[in-house]
Amino acid sequence: MEDFINAWTLRHGRSRDKLLPLLHAIQEECGYVGDGLVPVIARALNISRADVHGVVTFYHDFRRAPSGRHIVKLCRAESCQARGGTAIEAQAVQRLGVAMGQTRADGQVSLEPVYCLGLCAIGPNALVDGRPVARIDAAALGHIAAEVGA
Ligand code: FES
């Protein structure tokens, strides 16, 4: 990845404002931004490791480890919470066999939080491999579990 980062910074520049675009490029290239890359990125952009770490950990969209073959994101924002999201999350953890924010040991599915999908009136909502699924209930969770092979 160091070669990729060096080539990227040659093309796009080495300034602080390149941090987010570089992180997105790394995630697109290898699927996640591993902790081991933090010093490499910091050096490439001449910023501190703390700056890089702070950005990577602040934005939920940056993965710090490889994801599962399927990714289920459940909305944790207020409207979905008010529409039963907390109970749905507990059921999802059970049905999918993985804790929130984790990837199942067999690598089949990752369960992740997301904060509002813009579908608030028809929640609780999820994204299943990038596809929005509204009005999640126990039956919908069963379909999702079957779809992702859980
Ligand atoms: S709060 Fe869940 S989609 Fe907006």
CSV table of N, CA and C and ligand atoms in Angstrom, one decimal:
chain,number,residue,atom,x,y,z
A,1,MET,N,0.8,-1.2,0.0
A,1,MET,CA,0.0,0.0,0.0
A,1,MET,C,0.9,1.3,0.0
A,2,GLU,N,2.1,1.1,0.5
A,2,GLU,CA,3.0,2.3,0.5
A,2,GLU,C,3.2,2.9,-0.9
A,3,ASP,N,3.4,1.9,-1.9
A,3,ASP,CA,3.6,2.4,-3.2
A,3,ASP,C,2.3,3.1,-3.8
A,4,PHE,N,1.2,2.5,-3.4
A,4,PHE,CA,-0.1,3.2,-3.9
A,4,PHE,C,-0.2,4.6,-3.3
A,5,ILE,N,0.1,4.7,-2.0
A,5,ILE,CA,0.0,6.0,-1.4
A,5,ILE,C,1.0,7.0,-2.0
A,6,ASN,N,2.3,6.6,-2.2
A,6,ASN,CA,3.2,7.4,-2.8
A,6,ASN,C,2.8,7.9,-4.2
A,7,ALA,N,2.3,6.9,-5.0
A,7,ALA,CA,1.9,7.2,-6.4
A,7,ALA,C,0.7,8.2,-6.3
A,8,TRP,N,-0.2,8.0,-5.4
A,8,TRP,CA,-1.4,8.8,-5.2
A,8,TRP,C,-1.0,10.3,-4.9
A,9,THR,N,-0.1,10.4,-3.9
A,9,THR,CA,0.4,11.8,-3.5
A,9,THR,C,1.2,12.5,-4.6
A,10,LEU,N,1.8,11.7,-5.5
A,10,LEU,CA,2.5,12.3,-6.6
A,10,LEU,C,1.5,12.9,-7.6
A,11,ARG,N,0.4,12.2,-7.8
A,11,ARG,CA,-0.6,12.7,-8.7
A,11,ARG,C,-1.4,13.8,-8.1
A,12,HIS,N,-1.8,13.7,-6.8
A,12,HIS,CA,-2.8,14.6,-6.2
A,12,HIS,C,-2.2,15.7,-5.2
A,13,GLY,N,-1.0,15.5,-4.8
A,13,GLY,CA,-0.4,16.4,-3.9
A,13,GLY,C,-0.2,15.9,-2.5
A,14,ARG,N,0.5,16.6,-1.7
A,14,ARG,CA,0.9,16.1,-0.3
A,14,ARG,C,0.4,17.0,0.8
A,15,SER,N,-0.6,17.8,0.6
A,15,SER,CA,-1.1,18.7,1.6
A,15,SER,C,-2.1,18.1,2.5
A,16,ARG,N,-2.3,18.8,3.6
A,16,ARG,CA,-3.3,18.3,4.6
A,16,ARG,C,-4.7,18.1,4.1
A,17,ASP,N,-5.1,19.0,3.1
A,17,ASP,CA,-6.4,18.9,2.6
A,17,ASP,C,-6.6,17.7,1.7
A,18,LYS,N,-5.6,16.9,1.5
A,18,LYS,CA,-5.7,15.7,0.7
A,18,LYS,C,-6.0,14.5,1.5
A,19,LEU,N,-6.0,14.7,2.8
A,19,LEU,CA,-6.2,13.5,3.7
A,19,LEU,C,-7.5,12.7,3.4
A,20,LEU,N,-8.6,13.4,3.4
A,20,LEU,CA,-9.9,12.7,3.1
A,20,LEU,C,-9.9,12.0,1.7
A,21,PRO,N,-9.5,12.7,0.7
A,21,PRO,CA,-9.5,12.0,-0.6
A,21,PRO,C,-8.5,10.8,-0.6
A,22,LEU,N,-7.4,11.0,0.1
A,22,LEU,CA,-6.5,9.8,0.1
A,22,LEU,C,-7.1,8.7,0.9
A,23,LEU,N,-7.7,8.9,2.0
A,23,LEU,CA,-8.3,7.9,2.8
A,23,LEU,C,-9.4,7.2,1.9
A,24,HIS,N,-10.2,7.9,1.2
A,24,HIS,CA,-11.2,7.3,0.3
A,24,HIS,C,-10.5,6.4,-0.7
A,25,ALA,N,-9.5,7.0,-1.3
A,25,ALA,CA,-8.8,6.2,-2.4
A,25,ALA,C,-8.2,4.9,-1.8
A,26,ILE,N,-7.6,4.9,-0.6
A,26,ILE,CA,-7.1,3.7,0.0
A,26,ILE,C,-8.2,2.7,0.3
A,27,GLN,N,-9.3,3.2,0.8
A,27,GLN,CA,-10.4,2.3,1.1
A,27,GLN,C,-11.0,1.7,-0.2
A,28,GLU,N,-11.0,2.5,-1.2
A,28,GLU,CA,-11.5,2.0,-2.5
A,28,GLU,C,-10.5,0.9,-3.1
A,29,GLU,N,-9.3,1.2,-2.8
A,29,GLU,CA,-8.3,0.3,-3.4
A,29,GLU,C,-8.2,-1.1,-2.6
A,30,CYS,N,-8.2,-1.0,-1.3
A,30,CYS,CA,-8.1,-2.3,-0.6
A,30,CYS,C,-9.2,-2.6,0.4
A,31,GLY,N,-10.2,-1.8,0.4
A,31,GLY,CA,-11.4,-2.1,1.2
A,31,GLY,C,-11.4,-1.6,2.6
A,32,TYR,N,-10.3,-1.2,3.1
A,32,TYR,CA,-10.2,-0.6,4.5
A,32,TYR,C,-9.0,0.2,4.7
A,33,VAL,N,-8.9,0.9,5.8
A,33,VAL,CA,-7.7,1.7,6.1
A,33,VAL,C,-7.2,1.1,7.4
A,34,GLY,N,-6.2,0.2,7.2
A,34,GLY,CA,-5.7,-0.5,8.4
A,34,GLY,C,-4.9,0.5,9.3
A,35,ASP,N,-4.8,0.2,10.6
A,35,ASP,CA,-4.1,1.0,11.5
A,35,ASP,C,-2.6,1.1,11.1
A,36,GLY,N,-2.1,0.1,10.5
A,36,GLY,CA,-0.7,0.1,10.1
A,36,GLY,C,-0.3,1.2,9.1
A,37,LEU,N,-1.4,1.7,8.4
A,37,LEU,CA,-1.2,2.7,7.3
A,37,LEU,C,-1.1,4.1,7.9
A,38,VAL,N,-1.6,4.3,9.2
A,38,VAL,CA,-1.6,5.6,9.7
A,38,VAL,C,-0.3,6.3,9.7
A,39,PRO,N,0.8,5.7,10.1
A,39,PRO,CA,2.1,6.4,10.0
A,39,PRO,C,2.5,6.7,8.6
A,40,VAL,N,2.2,5.8,7.7
A,40,VAL,CA,2.6,5.9,6.3
A,40,VAL,C,1.8,7.1,5.7
A,41,ILE,N,0.5,7.2,6.0
A,41,ILE,CA,-0.3,8.4,5.5
A,41,ILE,C,0.2,9.7,6.1
A,42,ALA,N,0.5,9.6,7.4
A,42,ALA,CA,1.0,10.8,8.1
A,42,ALA,C,2.3,11.4,7.4
A,43,ARG,N,3.2,10.4,7.2
A,43,ARG,CA,4.5,10.8,6.5
A,43,ARG,C,4.2,11.3,5.1
A,44,ALA,N,3.3,10.7,4.4
A,44,ALA,CA,3.1,11.1,3.0
A,44,ALA,C,2.5,12.5,2.9
A,45,LEU,N,1.7,12.9,3.9
A,45,LEU,CA,1.1,14.2,3.8
A,45,LEU,C,1.7,15.2,4.8
A,46,ASN,N,2.7,14.8,5.5
A,46,ASN,CA,3.5,15.6,6.4
A,46,ASN,C,2.5,16.2,7.5
A,47,ILE,N,1.7,15.3,8.1
A,47,ILE,CA,0.9,15.7,9.2
A,47,ILE,C,1.1,14.6,10.3
A,48,SER,N,0.5,14.9,11.4
A,48,SER,CA,0.7,14.0,12.6
A,48,SER,C,-0.1,12.7,12.4
A,49,ARG,N,0.4,11.7,13.1
A,49,ARG,CA,-0.3,10.4,13.2
A,49,ARG,C,-1.7,10.6,13.9
A,50,ALA,N,-1.6,11.5,14.9
A,50,ALA,CA,-2.9,11.8,15.6
A,50,ALA,C,-3.9,12.4,14.7
A,51,ASP,N,-3.5,13.3,13.8
A,51,ASP,CA,-4.5,13.9,12.8
A,51,ASP,C,-5.1,12.8,11.9
A,52,VAL,N,-4.3,11.9,11.4
A,52,VAL,CA,-4.8,10.8,10.6
A,52,VAL,C,-5.7,9.9,11.4
A,53,HIS,N,-5.2,9.5,12.5
A,53,HIS,CA,-6.0,8.6,13.4
A,53,HIS,C,-7.4,9.2,13.7
A,54,GLY,N,-7.3,10.5,14.0
A,54,GLY,CA,-8.6,11.2,14.4
A,54,GLY,C,-9.6,11.2,13.3
A,55,VAL,N,-9.1,11.4,12.1
A,55,VAL,CA,-10.1,11.4,10.9
A,55,VAL,C,-10.6,10.0,10.6
A,56,VAL,N,-9.7,9.1,10.6
A,56,VAL,CA,-10.1,7.7,10.3
A,56,VAL,C,-11.2,7.2,11.3
A,57,THR,N,-11.0,7.5,12.6
A,57,THR,CA,-11.9,7.0,13.6
A,57,THR,C,-13.1,7.9,13.7
A,58,PHE,N,-13.1,9.1,13.3
A,58,PHE,CA,-14.3,10.0,13.4
A,58,PHE,C,-15.4,9.6,12.4
A,59,TYR,N,-14.9,9.3,11.2
A,59,TYR,CA,-15.9,9.0,10.1
A,59,TYR,C,-16.2,7.5,10.1
A,60,HIS,N,-17.5,7.2,10.3
A,60,HIS,CA,-17.9,5.8,10.4
A,60,HIS,C,-17.7,5.1,9.1
A,61,ASP,N,-17.6,5.8,8.0
A,61,ASP,CA,-17.5,5.1,6.7
A,61,ASP,C,-16.1,4.5,6.4
A,62,PHE,N,-15.2,5.0,7.2
A,62,PHE,CA,-13.8,4.4,7.0
A,62,PHE,C,-13.7,3.1,7.8
A,63,ARG,N,-13.4,2.0,7.1
A,63,ARG,CA,-13.2,0.7,7.8
A,63,ARG,C,-11.8,0.6,8.3
A,64,ARG,N,-11.6,0.0,9.4
A,64,ARG,CA,-10.2,-0.2,9.9
A,64,ARG,C,-9.8,-1.7,9.8
A,65,ALA,N,-10.7,-2.5,9.3
A,65,ALA,CA,-10.4,-3.9,9.1
A,65,ALA,C,-11.2,-4.4,7.9
A,66,PRO,N,-10.8,-5.5,7.3
A,66,PRO,CA,-11.6,-6.0,6.2
A,66,PRO,C,-13.0,-6.3,6.6
A,67,SER,N,-13.9,-6.0,5.6
A,67,SER,CA,-15.4,-6.3,5.9
A,67,SER,C,-15.7,-7.7,5.5
A,68,GLY,N,-16.9,-8.1,5.9
A,68,GLY,CA,-17.5,-9.4,5.5
A,68,GLY,C,-17.9,-9.4,4.0
A,69,ARG,N,-18.2,-10.5,3.5
A,69,ARG,CA,-18.7,-10.6,2.1
A,69,ARG,C,-19.9,-9.8,1.9
A,70,HIS,N,-20.8,-9.7,2.9
A,70,HIS,CA,-22.0,-8.9,2.9
A,70,HIS,C,-21.9,-7.9,4.0
A,71,ILE,N,-22.5,-6.7,3.7
A,71,ILE,CA,-22.5,-5.6,4.8
A,71,ILE,C,-23.9,-5.2,5.0
A,72,VAL,N,-24.4,-5.4,6.2
A,72,VAL,CA,-25.7,-4.9,6.7
A,72,VAL,C,-25.5,-3.7,7.6
A,73,LYS,N,-26.0,-2.6,7.2
A,73,LYS,CA,-25.9,-1.3,8.0
A,73,LYS,C,-27.3,-1.0,8.5
A,74,LEU,N,-27.4,-0.9,9.8
A,74,LEU,CA,-28.7,-0.5,10.4
A,74,LEU,C,-28.7,0.9,10.9
A,75,CYS,N,-29.7,1.7,10.6
A,75,CYS,CA,-29.8,3.1,11.0
A,75,CYS,C,-30.0,3.2,12.5
A,76,ARG,N,-29.1,4.0,13.1
A,76,ARG,CA,-29.2,4.3,14.5
A,76,ARG,C,-29.7,5.7,14.8
A,77,ALA,N,-30.1,6.5,13.8
A,77,ALA,CA,-30.4,7.8,14.1
A,77,ALA,C,-31.8,7.9,14.7
A,78,GLU,N,-32.2,9.1,15.1
A,78,GLU,CA,-33.4,9.3,16.0
A,78,GLU,C,-34.7,8.7,15.5
A,79,SER,N,-35.0,9.0,14.3
A,79,SER,CA,-36.3,8.6,13.8
A,79,SER,C,-36.4,7.1,13.7
A,80,CYS,N,-35.4,6.4,13.3
A,80,CYS,CA,-35.4,5.0,13.2
A,80,CYS,C,-35.4,4.4,14.7
A,81,GLN,N,-34.7,5.0,15.6
A,81,GLN,CA,-34.8,4.6,17.0
A,81,GLN,C,-36.2,4.7,17.5
A,82,ALA,N,-36.8,5.8,17.2
A,82,ALA,CA,-38.2,6.0,17.7
A,82,ALA,C,-39.2,5.0,17.1
A,83,ARG,N,-38.8,4.5,15.9
A,83,ARG,CA,-39.7,3.5,15.2
A,83,ARG,C,-39.3,2.1,15.5
A,84,GLY,N,-38.6,1.8,16.6
A,84,GLY,CA,-38.3,0.5,17.0
A,84,GLY,C,-36.9,0.0,16.6
A,85,GLY,N,-36.0,0.9,16.2
A,85,GLY,CA,-34.7,0.5,15.8
A,85,GLY,C,-33.9,-0.2,16.8
A,86,THR,N,-34.0,0.1,18.0
A,86,THR,CA,-33.2,-0.6,19.1
A,86,THR,C,-33.5,-2.0,19.2
A,87,ALA,N,-34.8,-2.3,19.2
A,87,ALA,CA,-35.3,-3.7,19.2
A,87,ALA,C,-34.8,-4.5,17.9
A,88,ILE,N,-34.9,-3.8,16.8
A,88,ILE,CA,-34.5,-4.4,15.6
A,88,ILE,C,-33.0,-4.7,15.6
A,89,GLU,N,-32.3,-3.8,16.1
A,89,GLU,CA,-30.8,-4.1,16.2
A,89,GLU,C,-30.5,-5.3,17.0
A,90,ALA,N,-31.2,-5.4,18.2
A,90,ALA,CA,-31.0,-6.6,19.0
A,90,ALA,C,-31.3,-7.9,18.3
A,91,GLN,N,-32.4,-7.8,17.5
A,91,GLN,CA,-32.8,-9.0,16.7
A,91,GLN,C,-31.8,-9.3,15.6
A,92,ALA,N,-31.3,-8.2,15.0
A,92,ALA,CA,-30.4,-8.4,13.9
A,92,ALA,C,-29.1,-9.1,14.4
A,93,VAL,N,-28.7,-8.6,15.6
A,93,VAL,CA,-27.4,-9.2,16.2
A,93,VAL,C,-27.6,-10.7,16.3
A,94,GLN,N,-28.8,-11.1,16.8
A,94,GLN,CA,-29.1,-12.5,17.0
A,94,GLN,C,-29.3,-13.3,15.7
A,95,ARG,N,-30.0,-12.7,14.8
A,95,ARG,CA,-30.3,-13.4,13.5
A,95,ARG,C,-29.0,-13.6,12.6
A,96,LEU,N,-28.2,-12.5,12.6
A,96,LEU,CA,-27.0,-12.5,11.8
A,96,LEU,C,-25.8,-13.2,12.5
A,97,GLY,N,-25.9,-13.3,13.8
A,97,GLY,CA,-24.8,-13.9,14.5
A,97,GLY,C,-23.6,-13.1,14.6
A,98,VAL,N,-23.7,-11.8,14.7
A,98,VAL,CA,-22.6,-10.9,14.8
A,98,VAL,C,-22.9,-9.7,15.6
A,99,ALA,N,-22.0,-9.2,16.4
A,99,ALA,CA,-22.3,-8.0,17.2
A,99,ALA,C,-22.2,-6.7,16.3
A,100,MET,N,-22.9,-5.7,16.7
A,100,MET,CA,-22.9,-4.4,16.0
A,100,MET,C,-21.4,-3.9,15.9
A,101,GLY,N,-21.0,-3.5,14.7
A,101,GLY,CA,-19.7,-3.0,14.5
A,101,GLY,C,-18.7,-4.1,14.2
A,102,GLN,N,-19.1,-5.3,14.1
A,102,GLN,CA,-18.2,-6.4,13.9
A,102,GLN,C,-18.4,-7.2,12.6
A,103,THR,N,-17.5,-8.0,12.3
A,103,THR,CA,-17.6,-9.0,11.2
A,103,THR,C,-17.6,-10.4,11.8
A,104,ARG,N,-18.6,-11.2,11.3
A,104,ARG,CA,-18.7,-12.5,11.8
A,104,ARG,C,-17.4,-13.3,11.6
A,105,ALA,N,-17.1,-14.2,12.4
A,105,ALA,CA,-15.8,-15.0,12.4
A,105,ALA,C,-15.6,-15.6,11.0
A,106,ASP,N,-16.7,-16.1,10.4
A,106,ASP,CA,-16.5,-16.8,9.1
A,106,ASP,C,-16.4,-15.8,7.9
A,107,GLY,N,-16.5,-14.5,8.2
A,107,GLY,CA,-16.3,-13.5,7.2
A,107,GLY,C,-17.5,-13.3,6.3
A,108,GLN,N,-18.6,-13.9,6.6
A,108,GLN,CA,-19.8,-13.8,5.8
A,108,GLN,C,-20.5,-12.5,5.8
A,109,VAL,N,-20.6,-11.9,7.0
A,109,VAL,CA,-21.4,-10.6,7.1
A,109,VAL,C,-20.8,-9.7,8.1
A,110,SER,N,-20.8,-8.4,7.8
A,110,SER,CA,-20.5,-7.4,8.8
A,110,SER,C,-21.8,-6.6,9.1
A,111,LEU,N,-21.9,-6.3,10.4
A,111,LEU,CA,-23.1,-5.5,10.9
A,111,LEU,C,-22.6,-4.1,11.3
A,112,GLU,N,-23.1,-3.1,10.7
A,112,GLU,CA,-22.5,-1.7,11.0
A,112,GLU,C,-23.6,-0.7,11.3
A,113,PRO,N,-23.3,0.3,12.1
A,113,PRO,CA,-24.3,1.4,12.2
A,113,PRO,C,-24.2,2.4,11.1
A,114,VAL,N,-25.3,3.0,10.8
A,114,VAL,CA,-25.3,4.1,9.9
A,114,VAL,C,-26.2,5.2,10.5
A,115,TYR,N,-26.0,6.4,10.2
A,115,TYR,CA,-26.8,7.5,10.9
A,115,TYR,C,-27.6,8.3,9.9
A,116,CYS,N,-28.7,7.9,9.7
A,116,CYS,CA,-29.8,8.4,8.8
A,116,CYS,C,-29.5,8.2,7.3
A,117,LEU,N,-30.5,7.6,6.7
A,117,LEU,CA,-30.4,7.3,5.3
A,117,LEU,C,-31.3,8.1,4.5
A,118,GLY,N,-32.0,9.1,5.2
A,118,GLY,CA,-32.9,10.0,4.5
A,118,GLY,C,-34.2,9.4,4.2
A,119,LEU,N,-34.5,8.3,4.9
A,119,LEU,CA,-35.8,7.6,4.7
A,119,LEU,C,-36.6,7.5,6.1
A,120,CYS,N,-36.5,8.6,6.8
A,120,CYS,CA,-36.9,8.6,8.2
A,120,CYS,C,-38.3,8.2,8.4
A,121,ALA,N,-39.2,8.6,7.5
A,121,ALA,CA,-40.6,8.3,7.7
A,121,ALA,C,-41.0,6.9,7.5
A,122,ILE,N,-40.1,6.1,7.0
A,122,ILE,CA,-40.5,4.7,6.7
A,122,ILE,C,-39.5,3.7,7.4
A,123,GLY,N,-38.9,4.1,8.5
A,123,GLY,CA,-38.0,3.3,9.3
A,123,GLY,C,-38.7,2.3,10.1
A,124,PRO,N,-37.9,1.5,10.8
A,124,PRO,CA,-36.5,1.5,10.8
A,124,PRO,C,-35.9,1.0,9.5
A,125,ASN,N,-34.7,1.5,9.2
A,125,ASN,CA,-34.2,1.3,7.9
A,125,ASN,C,-32.8,0.6,7.9
A,126,ALA,N,-32.4,0.0,6.8
A,126,ALA,CA,-31.1,-0.6,6.7
A,126,ALA,C,-30.6,-0.5,5.3
A,127,LEU,N,-29.3,-0.7,5.1
A,127,LEU,CA,-28.7,-0.9,3.8
A,127,LEU,C,-28.1,-2.3,3.8
A,128,VAL,N,-28.5,-3.0,2.8
A,128,VAL,CA,-28.0,-4.4,2.6
A,128,VAL,C,-27.2,-4.4,1.4
A,129,ASP,N,-25.9,-4.5,1.6
A,129,ASP,CA,-24.9,-4.4,0.4
A,129,ASP,C,-25.2,-3.2,-0.4
A,130,GLY,N,-25.5,-2.1,0.2
A,130,GLY,CA,-25.8,-0.8,-0.5
A,130,GLY,C,-27.2,-0.6,-0.9
A,131,ARG,N,-28.1,-1.6,-0.8
A,131,ARG,CA,-29.5,-1.5,-1.2
A,131,ARG,C,-30.3,-1.1,0.0
A,132,PRO,N,-31.1,0.0,-0.1
A,132,PRO,CA,-31.9,0.4,1.1
A,132,PRO,C,-33.1,-0.6,1.3
A,133,VAL,N,-33.3,-0.9,2.5
A,133,VAL,CA,-34.5,-1.7,2.9
A,133,VAL,C,-35.2,-1.0,4.0
A,134,ALA,N,-36.5,-0.7,3.8
A,134,ALA,CA,-37.3,0.1,4.7
A,134,ALA,C,-38.2,-0.8,5.6
A,135,ARG,N,-38.7,-0.1,6.6
A,135,ARG,CA,-39.7,-0.8,7.5
A,135,ARG,C,-39.2,-2.2,8.0
A,136,ILE,N,-38.0,-2.2,8.5
A,136,ILE,CA,-37.4,-3.5,8.9
A,136,ILE,C,-38.3,-4.0,10.1
A,137,ASP,N,-38.7,-5.3,10.0
A,137,ASP,CA,-39.3,-6.0,11.1
A,137,ASP,C,-38.7,-7.4,11.1
A,138,ALA,N,-39.3,-8.2,12.0
A,138,ALA,CA,-38.7,-9.5,12.2
A,138,ALA,C,-38.7,-10.3,10.8
A,139,ALA,N,-39.8,-10.2,10.1
A,139,ALA,CA,-39.9,-10.9,8.8
A,139,ALA,C,-38.8,-10.4,7.8
A,140,ALA,N,-38.7,-9.1,7.8
A,140,ALA,CA,-37.6,-8.5,6.9
A,140,ALA,C,-36.2,-8.9,7.3
A,141,LEU,N,-36.0,-9.0,8.6
A,141,LEU,CA,-34.7,-9.5,9.1
A,141,LEU,C,-34.5,-10.9,8.6
A,142,GLY,N,-35.5,-11.7,8.6
A,142,GLY,CA,-35.4,-13.1,8.1
A,142,GLY,C,-35.0,-13.1,6.7
A,143,HIS,N,-35.6,-12.3,5.9
A,143,HIS,CA,-35.2,-12.2,4.5
A,143,HIS,C,-33.7,-11.7,4.3
A,144,ILE,N,-33.4,-10.7,5.1
A,144,ILE,CA,-32.0,-10.2,5.0
A,144,ILE,C,-31.0,-11.3,5.4
A,145,ALA,N,-31.3,-12.0,6.5
A,145,ALA,CA,-30.4,-13.1,7.0
A,145,ALA,C,-30.3,-14.2,5.9
A,146,ALA,N,-31.4,-14.5,5.2
A,146,ALA,CA,-31.3,-15.5,4.1
A,146,ALA,C,-30.5,-15.0,3.0
A,147,GLU,N,-30.7,-13.7,2.7
A,147,GLU,CA,-29.9,-13.1,1.5
A,147,GLU,C,-28.4,-13.1,1.8
A,148,VAL,N,-28.0,-12.9,3.0
A,148,VAL,CA,-26.6,-12.8,3.3
A,148,VAL,C,-26.0,-14.1,3.8
A,149,GLY,N,-26.8,-15.1,3.7
A,149,GLY,CA,-26.3,-16.4,4.1
A,149,GLY,C,-26.1,-16.6,5.5
A,150,ALA,N,-26.8,-15.9,6.4
A,150,ALA,CA,-26.6,-16.0,7.8
A,150,ALA,C,-27.5,-17.1,8.4
B,1,FES,S1,-33.3,8.3,11.1
B,1,FES,FE1,-33.1,6.4,10.0
B,1,FES,S2,-33.3,7.0,8.0
B,1,FES,FE2,-33.4,8.8,9.0
